[in-house]
Short mmCIF file of C-alpha atoms and ligand atoms in Angstrom, two decimals:
data_model
loop_
_atom_site.label_atom_id
_atom_site.label_comp_id
_atom_site.label_asym_id
_atom_site.label_seq_id
_atom_site.Cartn_x
_atom_site.Cartn_y
_atom_site.Cartn_z
CA MET A 943 -26.26 17.09 2.04
CA SER A 944 -24.93 13.63 2.92
CA GLU A 945 -25.35 12.32 6.42
CA THR A 946 -22.95 13.64 9.05
CA LEU A 947 -21.78 12.07 12.30
CA PRO A 948 -23.40 13.27 15.54
CA LEU A 949 -20.32 15.21 16.67
CA GLY A 950 -20.36 18.42 18.72
CA LEU A 951 -18.48 21.33 17.15
CA ASP A 952 -15.65 21.26 19.70
CA GLU A 953 -15.49 17.49 19.34
CA LEU A 954 -15.14 17.81 15.57
CA LEU A 955 -12.40 20.42 15.97
CA THR A 956 -10.46 18.40 18.53
CA THR A 957 -10.79 14.89 17.09
CA THR A 958 -9.98 15.51 13.43
CA ARG A 959 -6.73 13.58 13.46
CA SER A 960 -4.09 12.70 10.94
CA VAL A 961 -5.53 9.35 9.94
CA ARG A 962 -3.28 6.75 8.34
CA ARG A 963 -3.68 3.24 9.73
CA ARG A 964 -7.44 3.56 10.11
CA LEU A 965 -8.12 4.53 6.50
CA ASP A 966 -10.50 2.02 4.97
CA PHE A 967 -9.17 1.48 1.45
CA SER A 968 -12.01 -0.83 0.46
CA LYS A 969 -14.94 1.59 0.56
CA PRO A 970 -15.66 3.87 -2.41
CA ILE A 971 -16.51 7.54 -1.86
CA ALA A 972 -19.42 9.11 -3.73
CA ARG A 973 -18.61 12.15 -5.85
CA GLU A 974 -21.31 14.25 -4.08
CA VAL A 975 -19.68 13.68 -0.70
CA ILE A 976 -16.37 15.04 -1.99
CA GLU A 977 -18.13 17.96 -3.67
CA GLN A 978 -19.83 18.85 -0.38
CA CYS A 979 -16.46 18.90 1.39
CA VAL A 980 -15.09 21.25 -1.31
CA GLU A 981 -18.13 23.51 -1.04
CA ILE A 982 -17.60 23.78 2.68
CA ALA A 983 -13.88 24.46 2.13
CA MET A 984 -14.80 27.31 -0.22
CA GLN A 985 -16.42 29.20 2.66
CA ALA A 986 -12.94 29.91 4.03
CA PRO A 987 -11.68 33.50 3.55
CA THR A 988 -9.29 34.70 0.83
CA PRO A 989 -7.65 38.15 0.48
CA SER A 990 -9.78 40.47 -1.71
CA ASN A 991 -12.23 37.55 -1.91
CA LEU A 992 -10.02 36.18 -4.71
CA GLN A 993 -11.23 32.58 -4.22
CA ASN A 994 -8.08 31.48 -6.01
CA TRP A 995 -7.94 27.95 -4.68
CA HIS A 996 -8.38 24.69 -6.57
CA PHE A 997 -8.86 21.09 -5.44
CA VAL A 998 -7.58 18.36 -7.74
CA ILE A 999 -9.44 15.15 -6.89
CA VAL A 1000 -7.47 12.12 -8.03
CA ARG A 1001 -9.32 8.82 -8.45
CA ASP A 1002 -7.36 7.33 -11.36
CA PRO A 1003 -5.30 4.42 -9.93
CA VAL A 1004 -2.37 5.06 -12.28
CA LYS A 1005 -2.12 8.70 -11.19
CA ARG A 1006 -2.55 7.73 -7.52
CA MET A 1007 0.35 5.34 -7.81
CA ALA A 1008 2.49 7.95 -9.57
CA LEU A 1009 1.79 10.49 -6.80
CA ALA A 1010 2.40 7.87 -4.10
CA ASP A 1011 5.76 7.06 -5.72
CA LEU A 1012 6.71 10.75 -5.66
CA TYR A 1013 5.68 10.92 -1.99
CA ARG A 1014 7.86 7.89 -1.20
CA LYS A 1015 10.79 9.44 -3.08
CA GLY A 1016 10.32 12.61 -1.01
CA ARG A 1017 10.10 10.65 2.23
CA GLU A 1018 13.43 8.97 1.47
CA ILE A 1019 14.98 12.43 1.64
CA TYR A 1020 12.93 13.53 4.67
CA VAL A 1021 13.86 10.57 6.89
CA THR A 1022 17.52 11.62 6.77
CA LEU A 1023 16.77 15.08 8.22
CA PRO A 1024 17.24 15.94 11.91
CA SER A 1025 13.65 17.26 11.98
CA ALA A 1026 12.16 13.97 10.71
CA THR A 1027 9.59 12.43 13.07
CA ALA A 1028 11.83 9.49 13.96
CA ASN A 1029 14.95 11.63 14.53
CA VAL A 1030 13.61 14.36 16.83
CA ASP A 1031 14.50 13.96 20.50
CA PHE A 1032 12.26 16.03 22.76
CA GLY A 1033 14.16 14.90 25.87
CA ASP A 1034 10.83 13.59 27.20
CA PRO A 1035 10.23 9.83 27.02
CA ALA A 1036 6.44 10.22 26.78
CA ARG A 1037 6.68 12.64 23.87
CA ASN A 1038 9.38 10.56 22.19
CA ALA A 1039 7.06 7.53 22.43
CA ILE A 1040 4.32 9.48 20.64
CA GLN A 1041 6.86 10.35 17.91
CA GLN A 1042 7.68 6.68 17.45
CA ARG A 1043 3.96 5.86 17.13
CA ILE A 1044 3.54 8.61 14.55
CA GLU A 1045 6.57 7.26 12.68
CA LYS A 1046 5.04 3.74 12.54
CA SER A 1047 1.79 5.22 11.29
CA ALA A 1048 3.65 7.36 8.72
CA GLN A 1049 5.52 4.27 7.48
CA TYR A 1050 2.18 2.53 6.95
CA LEU A 1051 0.84 5.44 4.91
CA ASN A 1052 4.09 5.64 2.98
CA LYS A 1053 3.73 2.01 1.92
CA ASN A 1054 0.00 2.17 1.15
CA PHE A 1055 -0.59 5.74 -0.06
CA GLN A 1056 -1.85 4.65 -3.48
CA GLU A 1057 -4.51 2.45 -1.88
CA ALA A 1058 -6.57 5.44 -0.69
CA PRO A 1059 -9.53 5.54 -3.08
CA VAL A 1060 -9.06 9.27 -3.53
CA LEU A 1061 -6.07 11.60 -3.27
CA VAL A 1062 -6.70 15.35 -3.00
CA VAL A 1063 -4.27 18.06 -4.01
CA PRO A 1064 -5.36 21.49 -2.75
CA CYS A 1065 -3.74 24.22 -4.87
CA ILE A 1066 -3.60 28.02 -4.97
CA GLU A 1067 -3.13 30.34 -7.94
CA GLY A 1068 0.14 32.18 -7.47
CA ARG A 1069 3.44 30.82 -6.27
CA THR A 1070 5.31 31.96 -3.17
CA ASP A 1071 8.68 30.51 -4.17
CA LEU A 1072 9.68 33.42 -6.41
CA PRO A 1073 13.12 35.10 -6.31
CA ALA A 1074 13.28 37.74 -3.54
CA ASP A 1075 13.21 40.71 -5.97
CA ALA A 1076 10.57 39.31 -8.34
CA GLU A 1077 7.48 41.30 -9.24
CA VAL A 1078 4.51 39.23 -8.10
CA PRO A 1079 1.59 39.14 -10.58
CA GLY A 1080 -1.26 41.18 -9.10
CA TRP A 1081 0.87 42.25 -6.13
CA GLY A 1082 3.92 44.08 -7.54
CA HIS A 1083 6.81 44.18 -5.06
CA VAL A 1084 5.52 42.80 -1.84
CA PRO A 1085 7.30 41.59 1.30
CA SER A 1086 7.69 37.81 1.13
CA VAL A 1087 6.01 37.39 4.50
CA LEU A 1088 2.91 39.22 3.23
CA LEU A 1089 2.76 37.07 0.09
CA GLN A 1090 3.24 33.90 2.15
CA SER A 1091 0.49 35.02 4.53
CA ALA A 1092 -1.89 35.74 1.66
CA GLN A 1093 -1.30 32.44 -0.09
CA TRP A 1094 -0.95 30.04 2.82
CA GLY A 1095 -3.59 31.96 4.77
CA SER A 1096 -5.98 31.16 1.93
CA ILE A 1097 -5.23 27.58 1.10
CA ALA A 1098 -4.47 26.24 4.59
CA PRO A 1099 -7.81 27.20 6.23
CA ALA A 1100 -9.73 25.99 3.17
CA THR A 1101 -7.87 22.69 3.29
CA TRP A 1102 -8.48 22.33 7.02
CA SER A 1103 -12.19 23.02 6.41
CA PHE A 1104 -12.15 20.27 3.79
CA MET A 1105 -10.55 17.94 6.34
CA LEU A 1106 -13.13 18.86 8.99
CA ALA A 1107 -16.02 18.40 6.56
CA ALA A 1108 -14.57 15.02 5.59
CA ARG A 1109 -14.32 13.95 9.25
CA ALA A 1110 -17.93 15.02 9.78
CA ARG A 1111 -18.87 12.60 6.99
CA GLY A 1112 -16.92 9.64 8.39
CA LEU A 1113 -13.89 10.21 6.18
CA GLY A 1114 -10.27 10.45 7.25
CA THR A 1115 -7.45 12.57 5.86
CA CYS A 1116 -3.84 13.39 6.65
CA TRP A 1117 -2.04 16.57 5.57
CA THR A 1118 1.14 15.39 3.84
CA SER A 1119 3.72 17.45 2.02
CA LEU A 1120 6.67 15.26 1.04
CA HIS A 1121 5.62 14.83 -2.59
CA LEU A 1122 6.44 18.56 -2.88
CA TYR A 1123 10.12 17.68 -3.19
CA PHE A 1124 8.96 16.83 -6.69
CA GLU A 1125 6.09 19.28 -7.11
CA GLU A 1126 6.78 19.92 -10.78
CA GLU A 1127 6.62 16.20 -11.55
CA ALA A 1128 3.31 15.98 -9.69
CA ALA A 1129 2.08 18.97 -11.70
CA ASP A 1130 2.97 17.09 -14.92
CA ILE A 1131 1.05 14.00 -13.78
CA LEU A 1132 -2.07 16.06 -13.03
CA GLY A 1133 -1.81 18.73 -15.74
CA ILE A 1134 -1.48 21.52 -13.15
CA PRO A 1135 0.04 24.70 -14.67
CA TYR A 1136 3.08 24.73 -12.38
CA PRO A 1137 4.37 28.27 -13.08
CA ASP A 1138 1.02 29.78 -12.03
CA VAL A 1139 -0.41 27.34 -9.52
CA MET A 1140 1.19 26.07 -6.32
CA GLN A 1141 0.29 22.77 -4.66
CA ALA A 1142 -0.23 22.95 -0.91
CA CYS A 1143 -0.22 19.30 0.10
CA LEU A 1144 -1.40 15.79 -0.75
CA LEU A 1145 -4.31 14.34 1.23
CA PRO A 1146 -5.30 10.69 1.25
CA LEU A 1147 -9.09 10.52 1.54
CA ALA A 1148 -10.94 7.37 2.68
CA TYR A 1149 -13.68 6.29 5.05
CA THR A 1150 -12.27 5.53 8.46
CA LYS A 1151 -12.35 2.20 10.27
CA GLY A 1152 -14.64 3.26 13.11
CA THR A 1153 -15.46 6.89 13.70
CA ASN A 1154 -14.29 7.44 17.29
CA PHE A 1155 -11.13 9.47 17.51
CA ARG A 1156 -9.54 11.09 20.55
CA SER A 1157 -7.94 14.48 21.02
CA GLY A 1158 -4.18 14.52 20.43
CA LYS A 1159 -1.65 15.21 23.17
CA ARG A 1160 -0.55 18.83 22.98
CA ASP A 1161 1.79 21.08 24.99
CA PRO A 1162 0.42 23.00 28.00
CA LEU A 1163 -1.44 26.20 27.12
CA ASP A 1164 0.92 28.50 29.00
CA SER A 1165 3.86 27.34 26.87
CA ILE A 1166 2.29 28.83 23.75
CA VAL A 1167 -0.03 31.65 24.85
CA HIS A 1168 1.56 35.05 25.44
CA TRP A 1169 -0.59 37.65 27.18
CA ASP A 1170 0.41 41.22 26.24
CA ASP A 1171 4.12 40.26 25.94
CA TRP A 1172 6.05 37.31 24.52
C1 FMN B 2300 2.34 21.01 7.26
C2 FMN B 2300 2.19 19.55 7.64
C3 FMN B 2300 2.89 18.61 6.93
C4 FMN B 2300 2.73 17.26 7.24
N1 FMN B 2300 3.35 16.34 6.46
C5 FMN B 2300 3.13 15.02 6.69
C6 FMN B 2300 3.66 14.04 5.82
O1 FMN B 2300 4.30 14.35 4.82
N2 FMN B 2300 3.40 12.74 6.10
C7 FMN B 2300 2.64 12.34 7.16
O2 FMN B 2300 2.44 11.15 7.35
N3 FMN B 2300 2.11 13.25 8.01
C8 FMN B 2300 2.33 14.58 7.80
N4 FMN B 2300 1.75 15.52 8.61
C9 FMN B 2300 0.91 15.06 9.73
C10 FMN B 2300 1.61 15.27 11.05
O3 FMN B 2300 2.64 14.36 11.15
C11 FMN B 2300 0.52 15.08 12.12
O4 FMN B 2300 -0.16 16.28 12.23
C12 FMN B 2300 1.07 14.64 13.42
O5 FMN B 2300 1.28 13.27 13.23
C13 FMN B 2300 0.17 14.87 14.60
O6 FMN B 2300 -0.99 14.06 14.48
P1 FMN B 2300 -2.42 14.63 14.73
O7 FMN B 2300 -2.62 15.72 13.73
O8 FMN B 2300 -3.35 13.47 14.54
O9 FMN B 2300 -2.41 15.13 16.12
C14 FMN B 2300 1.88 16.86 8.31
C15 FMN B 2300 1.17 17.83 9.01
C16 FMN B 2300 1.30 19.16 8.67
C17 FMN B 2300 0.50 20.18 9.42
#
């Protein structure tokens, strides 16, 4: 196993941030380090122990640029939406200021995405975007929410484990999804069999500039925890 940072478990869980501006594009990442992160990710649970996830590790600069261009094309659509980071008004100046900082950081990543030495595309066998009445391979007719839960409940924890394992090794990541406006084009670039395999996100992966990160600001506990009743 490669060396890990001296972080407590709670510290790891609370300081694994969406890293953009502090990605160090100049430092290469050894293959074994990435493999260790994937091995850790594979300890996440899957329904029926299917283990139907895949991680496409993209080092090729031409493919990185092609994926970054798709991301940028997706972000052009996203920034026009009311839910885009820069357009949301929480009615709270402090929270709005955080949004503006995130937006600046997101603009930086948008411009420099291809510079990350590695891009990671976590994938899962089986799509969730089927017509409502479709028979799902291996599942038959299943409520959409159950299929969504099975698929996202498999790939999201595994991806988060990958991100935690990366942070433990001095690497930064950021869950991004905007290239999925053009998922099929990304599948073509990477040879992913689109009808059978769904991409979950696109992670830049790079060593971080410095390894100290703070916890993010979050809403008060009692606004999200519901004891016995909503
Ligand atoms: C499902 C999901 C999609 C996201 N998509 C993007 C994205 O496309 N681009 C981006 O820069 N950040 C994206 N993020 C990162 C969030 O903006 C980030 O979590 C937020 O800035 C809070 O930062 P923190 O995680 O460091 O607290 C995404 C996060 C999640 C969970």
